[in-house]
PDB file of C-alpha atoms in Angstrom:
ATOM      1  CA  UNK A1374     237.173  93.287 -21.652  1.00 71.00           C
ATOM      2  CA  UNK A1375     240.184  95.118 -20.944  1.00 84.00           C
ATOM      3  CA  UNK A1376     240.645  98.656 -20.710  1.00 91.00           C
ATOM      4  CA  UNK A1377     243.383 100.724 -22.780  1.00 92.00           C
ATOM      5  CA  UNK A1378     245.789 102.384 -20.549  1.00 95.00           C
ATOM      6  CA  UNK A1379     245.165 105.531 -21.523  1.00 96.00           C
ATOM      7  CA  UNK A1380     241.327 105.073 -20.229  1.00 96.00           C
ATOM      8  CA  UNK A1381     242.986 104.129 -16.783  1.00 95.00           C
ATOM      9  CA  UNK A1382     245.161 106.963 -16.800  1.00 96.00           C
ATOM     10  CA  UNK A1383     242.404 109.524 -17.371  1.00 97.00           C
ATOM     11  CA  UNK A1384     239.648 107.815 -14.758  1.00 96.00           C
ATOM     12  CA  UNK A1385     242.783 107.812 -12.407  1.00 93.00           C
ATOM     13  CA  UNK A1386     243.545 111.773 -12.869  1.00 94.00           C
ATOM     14  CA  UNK A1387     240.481 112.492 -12.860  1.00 96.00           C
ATOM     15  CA  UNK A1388     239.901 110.783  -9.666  1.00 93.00           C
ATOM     16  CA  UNK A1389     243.053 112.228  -8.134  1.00 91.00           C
ATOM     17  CA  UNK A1390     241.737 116.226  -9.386  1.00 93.00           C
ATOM     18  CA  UNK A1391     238.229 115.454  -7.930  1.00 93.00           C
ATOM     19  CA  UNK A1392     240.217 115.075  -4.325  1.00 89.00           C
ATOM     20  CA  UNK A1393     242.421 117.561  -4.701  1.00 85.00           C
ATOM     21  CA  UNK A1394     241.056 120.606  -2.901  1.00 82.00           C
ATOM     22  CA  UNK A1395     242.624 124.001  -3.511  1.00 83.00           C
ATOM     23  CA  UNK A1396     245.522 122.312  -4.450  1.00 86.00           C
ATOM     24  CA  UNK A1397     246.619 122.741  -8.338  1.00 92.00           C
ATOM     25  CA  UNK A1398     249.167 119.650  -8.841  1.00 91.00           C
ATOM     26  CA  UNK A1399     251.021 119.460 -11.575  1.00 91.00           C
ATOM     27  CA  UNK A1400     251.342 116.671 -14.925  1.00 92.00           C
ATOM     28  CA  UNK A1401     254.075 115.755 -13.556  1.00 91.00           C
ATOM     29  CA  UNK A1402     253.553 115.796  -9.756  1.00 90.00           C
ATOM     30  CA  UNK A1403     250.159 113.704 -10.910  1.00 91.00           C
ATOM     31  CA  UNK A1404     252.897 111.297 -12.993  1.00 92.00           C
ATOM     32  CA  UNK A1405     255.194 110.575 -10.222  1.00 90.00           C
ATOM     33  CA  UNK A1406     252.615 110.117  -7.841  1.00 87.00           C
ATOM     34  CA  UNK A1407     250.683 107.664 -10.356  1.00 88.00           C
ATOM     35  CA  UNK A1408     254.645 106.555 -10.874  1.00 90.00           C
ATOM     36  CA  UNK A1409     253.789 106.772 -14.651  1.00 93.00           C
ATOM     37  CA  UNK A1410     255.686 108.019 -17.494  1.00 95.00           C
ATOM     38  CA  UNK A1411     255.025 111.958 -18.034  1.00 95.00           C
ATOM     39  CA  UNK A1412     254.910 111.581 -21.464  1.00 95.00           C
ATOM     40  CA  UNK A1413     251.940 109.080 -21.499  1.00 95.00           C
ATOM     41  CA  UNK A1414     250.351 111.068 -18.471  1.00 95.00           C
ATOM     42  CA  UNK A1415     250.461 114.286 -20.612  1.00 95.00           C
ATOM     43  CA  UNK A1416     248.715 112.950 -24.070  1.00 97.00           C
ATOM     44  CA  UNK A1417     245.544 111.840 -21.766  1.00 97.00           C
ATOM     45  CA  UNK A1418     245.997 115.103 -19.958  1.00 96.00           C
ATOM     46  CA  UNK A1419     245.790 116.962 -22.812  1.00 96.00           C
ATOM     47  CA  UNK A1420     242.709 115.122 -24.198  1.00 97.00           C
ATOM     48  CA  UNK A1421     241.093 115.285 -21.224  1.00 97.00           C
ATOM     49  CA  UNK A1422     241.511 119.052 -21.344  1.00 96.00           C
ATOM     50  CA  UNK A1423     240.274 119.237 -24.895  1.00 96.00           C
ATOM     51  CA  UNK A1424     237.362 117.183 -23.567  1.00 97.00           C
ATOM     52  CA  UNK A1425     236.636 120.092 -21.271  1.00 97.00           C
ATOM     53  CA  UNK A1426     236.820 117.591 -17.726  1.00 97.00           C
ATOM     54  CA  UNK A1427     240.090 119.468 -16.857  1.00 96.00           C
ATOM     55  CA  UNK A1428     241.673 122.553 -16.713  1.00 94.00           C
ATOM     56  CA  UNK A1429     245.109 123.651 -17.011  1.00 91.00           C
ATOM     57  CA  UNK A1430     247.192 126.456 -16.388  1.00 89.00           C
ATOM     58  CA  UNK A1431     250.904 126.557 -16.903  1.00 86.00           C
ATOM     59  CA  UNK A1432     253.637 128.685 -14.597  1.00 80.00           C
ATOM     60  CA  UNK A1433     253.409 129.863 -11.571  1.00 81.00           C
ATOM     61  CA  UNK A1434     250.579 129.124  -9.955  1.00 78.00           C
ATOM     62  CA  UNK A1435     249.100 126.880 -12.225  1.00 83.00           C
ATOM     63  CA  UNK A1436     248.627 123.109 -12.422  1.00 91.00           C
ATOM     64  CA  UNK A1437     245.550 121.268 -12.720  1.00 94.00           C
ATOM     65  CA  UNK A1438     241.986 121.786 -11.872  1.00 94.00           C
ATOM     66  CA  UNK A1439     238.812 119.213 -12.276  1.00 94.00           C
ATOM     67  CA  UNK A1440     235.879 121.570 -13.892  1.00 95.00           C
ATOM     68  CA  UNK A1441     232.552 121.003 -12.699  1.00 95.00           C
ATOM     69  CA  UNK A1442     232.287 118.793 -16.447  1.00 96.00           C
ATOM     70  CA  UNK A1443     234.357 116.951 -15.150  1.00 95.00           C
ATOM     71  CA  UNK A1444     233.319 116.230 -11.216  1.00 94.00           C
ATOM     72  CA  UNK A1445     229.887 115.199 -13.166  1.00 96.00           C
ATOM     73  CA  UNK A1446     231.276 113.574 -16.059  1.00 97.00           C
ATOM     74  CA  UNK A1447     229.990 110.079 -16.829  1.00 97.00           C
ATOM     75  CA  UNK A1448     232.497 107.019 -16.535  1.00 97.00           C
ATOM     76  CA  UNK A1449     230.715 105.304 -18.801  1.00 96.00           C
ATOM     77  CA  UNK A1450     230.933 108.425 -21.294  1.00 96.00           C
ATOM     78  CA  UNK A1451     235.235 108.948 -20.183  1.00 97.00           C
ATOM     79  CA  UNK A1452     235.478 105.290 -20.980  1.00 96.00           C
ATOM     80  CA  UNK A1453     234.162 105.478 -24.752  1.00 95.00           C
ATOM     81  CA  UNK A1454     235.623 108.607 -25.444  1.00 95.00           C
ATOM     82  CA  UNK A1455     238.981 107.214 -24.516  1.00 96.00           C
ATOM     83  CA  UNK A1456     237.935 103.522 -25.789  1.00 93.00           C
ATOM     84  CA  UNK A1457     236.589 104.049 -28.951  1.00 88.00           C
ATOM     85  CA  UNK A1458     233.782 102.882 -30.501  1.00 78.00           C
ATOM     86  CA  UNK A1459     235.300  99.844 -32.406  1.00 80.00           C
ATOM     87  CA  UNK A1460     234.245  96.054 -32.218  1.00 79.00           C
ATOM     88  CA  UNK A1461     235.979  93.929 -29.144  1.00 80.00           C
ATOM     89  CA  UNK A1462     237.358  91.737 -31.930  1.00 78.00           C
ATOM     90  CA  UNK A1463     238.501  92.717 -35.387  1.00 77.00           C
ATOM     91  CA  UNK A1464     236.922  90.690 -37.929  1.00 79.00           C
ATOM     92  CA  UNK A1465     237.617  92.899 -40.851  1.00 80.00           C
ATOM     93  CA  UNK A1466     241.909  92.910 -40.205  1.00 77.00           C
ATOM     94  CA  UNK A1467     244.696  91.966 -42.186  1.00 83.00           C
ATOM     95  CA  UNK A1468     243.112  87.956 -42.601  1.00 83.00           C
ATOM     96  CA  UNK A1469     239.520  88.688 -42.616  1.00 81.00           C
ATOM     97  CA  UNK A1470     237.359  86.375 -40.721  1.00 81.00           C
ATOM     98  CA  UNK A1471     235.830  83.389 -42.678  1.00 83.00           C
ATOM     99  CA  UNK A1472     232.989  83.614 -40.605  1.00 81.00           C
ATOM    100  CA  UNK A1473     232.294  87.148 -41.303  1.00 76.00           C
ATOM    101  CA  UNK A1474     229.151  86.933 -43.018  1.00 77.00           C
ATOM    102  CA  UNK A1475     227.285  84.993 -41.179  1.00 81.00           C
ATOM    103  CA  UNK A1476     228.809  85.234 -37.589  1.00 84.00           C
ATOM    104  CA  UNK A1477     226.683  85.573 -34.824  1.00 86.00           C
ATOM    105  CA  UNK A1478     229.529  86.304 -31.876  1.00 87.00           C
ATOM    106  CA  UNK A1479     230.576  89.857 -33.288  1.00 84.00           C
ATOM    107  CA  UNK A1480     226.869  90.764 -32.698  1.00 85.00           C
ATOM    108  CA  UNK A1481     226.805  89.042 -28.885  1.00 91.00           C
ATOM    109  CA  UNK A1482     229.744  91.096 -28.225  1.00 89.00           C
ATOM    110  CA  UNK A1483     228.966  94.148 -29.035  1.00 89.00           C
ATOM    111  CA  UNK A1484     225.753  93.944 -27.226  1.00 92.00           C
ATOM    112  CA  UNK A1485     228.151  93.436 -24.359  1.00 92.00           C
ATOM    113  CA  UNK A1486     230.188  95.899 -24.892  1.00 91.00           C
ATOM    114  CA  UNK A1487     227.194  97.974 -25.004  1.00 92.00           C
ATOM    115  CA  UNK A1488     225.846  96.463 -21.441  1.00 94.00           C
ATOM    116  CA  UNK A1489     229.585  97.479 -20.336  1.00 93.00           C
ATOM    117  CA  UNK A1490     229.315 100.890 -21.239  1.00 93.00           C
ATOM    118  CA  UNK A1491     225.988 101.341 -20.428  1.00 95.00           C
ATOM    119  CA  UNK A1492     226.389  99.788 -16.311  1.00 96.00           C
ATOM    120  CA  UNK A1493     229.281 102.981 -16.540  1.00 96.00           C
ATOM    121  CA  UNK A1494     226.614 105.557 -17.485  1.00 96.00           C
ATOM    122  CA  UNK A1495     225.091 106.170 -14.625  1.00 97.00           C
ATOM    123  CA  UNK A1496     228.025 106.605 -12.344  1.00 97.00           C
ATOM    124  CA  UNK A1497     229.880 109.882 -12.379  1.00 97.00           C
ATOM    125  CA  UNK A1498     233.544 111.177 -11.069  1.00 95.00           C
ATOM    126  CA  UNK A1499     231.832 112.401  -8.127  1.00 93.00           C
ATOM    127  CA  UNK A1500     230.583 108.895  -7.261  1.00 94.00           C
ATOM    128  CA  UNK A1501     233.652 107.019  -7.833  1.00 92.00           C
ATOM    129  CA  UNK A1502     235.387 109.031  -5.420  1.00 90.00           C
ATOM    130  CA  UNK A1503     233.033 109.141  -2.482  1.00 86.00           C
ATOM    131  CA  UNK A1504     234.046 107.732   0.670  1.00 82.00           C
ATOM    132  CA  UNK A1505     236.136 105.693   1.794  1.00 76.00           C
ATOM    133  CA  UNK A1506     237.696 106.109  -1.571  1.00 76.00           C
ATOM    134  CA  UNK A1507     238.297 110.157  -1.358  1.00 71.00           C
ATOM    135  CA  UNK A1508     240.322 109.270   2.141  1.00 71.00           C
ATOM    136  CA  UNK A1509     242.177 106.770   0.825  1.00 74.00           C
ATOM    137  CA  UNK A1510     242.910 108.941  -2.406  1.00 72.00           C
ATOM    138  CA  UNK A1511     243.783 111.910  -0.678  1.00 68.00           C
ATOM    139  CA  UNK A1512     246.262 109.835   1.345  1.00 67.00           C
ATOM    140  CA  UNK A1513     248.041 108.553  -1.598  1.00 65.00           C
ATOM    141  CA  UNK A1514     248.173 111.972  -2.910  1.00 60.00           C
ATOM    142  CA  UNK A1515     249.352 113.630  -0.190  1.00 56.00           C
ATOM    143  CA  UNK A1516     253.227 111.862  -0.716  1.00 51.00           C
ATOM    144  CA  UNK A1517     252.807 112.268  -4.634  1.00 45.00           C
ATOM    145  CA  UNK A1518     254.837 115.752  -5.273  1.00 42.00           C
ATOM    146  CA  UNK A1519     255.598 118.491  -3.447  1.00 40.00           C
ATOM    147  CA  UNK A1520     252.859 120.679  -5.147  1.00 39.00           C
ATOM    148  CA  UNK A1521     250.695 118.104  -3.721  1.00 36.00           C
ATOM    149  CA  UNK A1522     248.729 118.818  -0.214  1.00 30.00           C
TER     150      UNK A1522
END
C-alpha cells in the first residue's frame, strides 16, 4: 500500500509542530523546509486545522501550533482521515470487474488494509517523534525558515 501525498504531508507537519518548541513557523517556512509546494502544504494544513490537530494564527506573531489533539492524535486515525475509507482496488470503476460477484481478493484486501490501519492505532504523534527522531527533526528544522528556531 502506498500512501497519498497529502497523508505524508500532514504526518510530516505534524511531526515537524510536535518539535517545534515555542517556536510558531509558518505554512510556508514548514513548505520550504519540507521543500514542498505551498499550495499543496496549505490544503493539508488547512484540514489538519479543521481536524482540530493544529492551530493557526495569521500576522504577526502567528504561525503554527500542534494542540494537545494533535501531540496525542492517532497515526493510524491521521492516516484514514487523510486516506479515506475506500477499497485498495476499484472494482466498481469505469470497466467493472468481471469477477465482482464472486471475488474473494477485494475481501483479503480490505482485511489488510484494516490490519494496516489498525498496527497505526496505537501509535500517536508523540511516539513517532521520540528520540532520536525529535533530534534529528529539530536539526532539519532548524535551517528550514527564518521563523524557524
Amino acid at each position: 500500500m502506498r500512501l497519498l501525498r497529502s497523508t505524508d504531508l500532514a504526518l510530516r507537519v505534524l511531526m515537524r509542530l510536535a518539535v517545534a518548541g515555542e517556536s510558531r513557523p509558518t505554512t510556508r517556512d514548514v513548505a520550504t523546509g519540507m521543500d514542498v509546494p505551498y499550495t499543496h502544504l496549505a490544503k493539508v494544513v488547512a484540514e489538519l486545522q479543521h481536524m482540530g490537530l493544529l492551530a493557526a494564527r495569521r500576522g504577526r506573531g502567528g504561525g503554527l501550533t500542534l494542540t494537545e489533539r494533535g501531540r496525542t492524535a492517532s497515526v493510524g486515525a491521521v492516516v484514514r482521515a487523510f486516506e479515506g475509507d475506500g477499497d485498495v482496488v476499484d472494482c466498481e470503476g469505469p470497466t467493472p470487474c468481471p469477477l465482482n460477484s464472486a471475488c474473494r481478493l477485494r475481501g483479503a484486501l480490505r482485511r489488510a488494509q484494516e490490519a494496516f490501519f489498525a498496527s497505526l492505532d496505537p501509535i500517536t504523534v508523540a511516539d513517532i517523534v521520540a528520540e532520536p527522531t525529535g533530534a534529528l527533526l529539530l536539526g532539519i528544522s532548524r535551517g528550514a525558515g527564518p521563523r524557524d528556531v
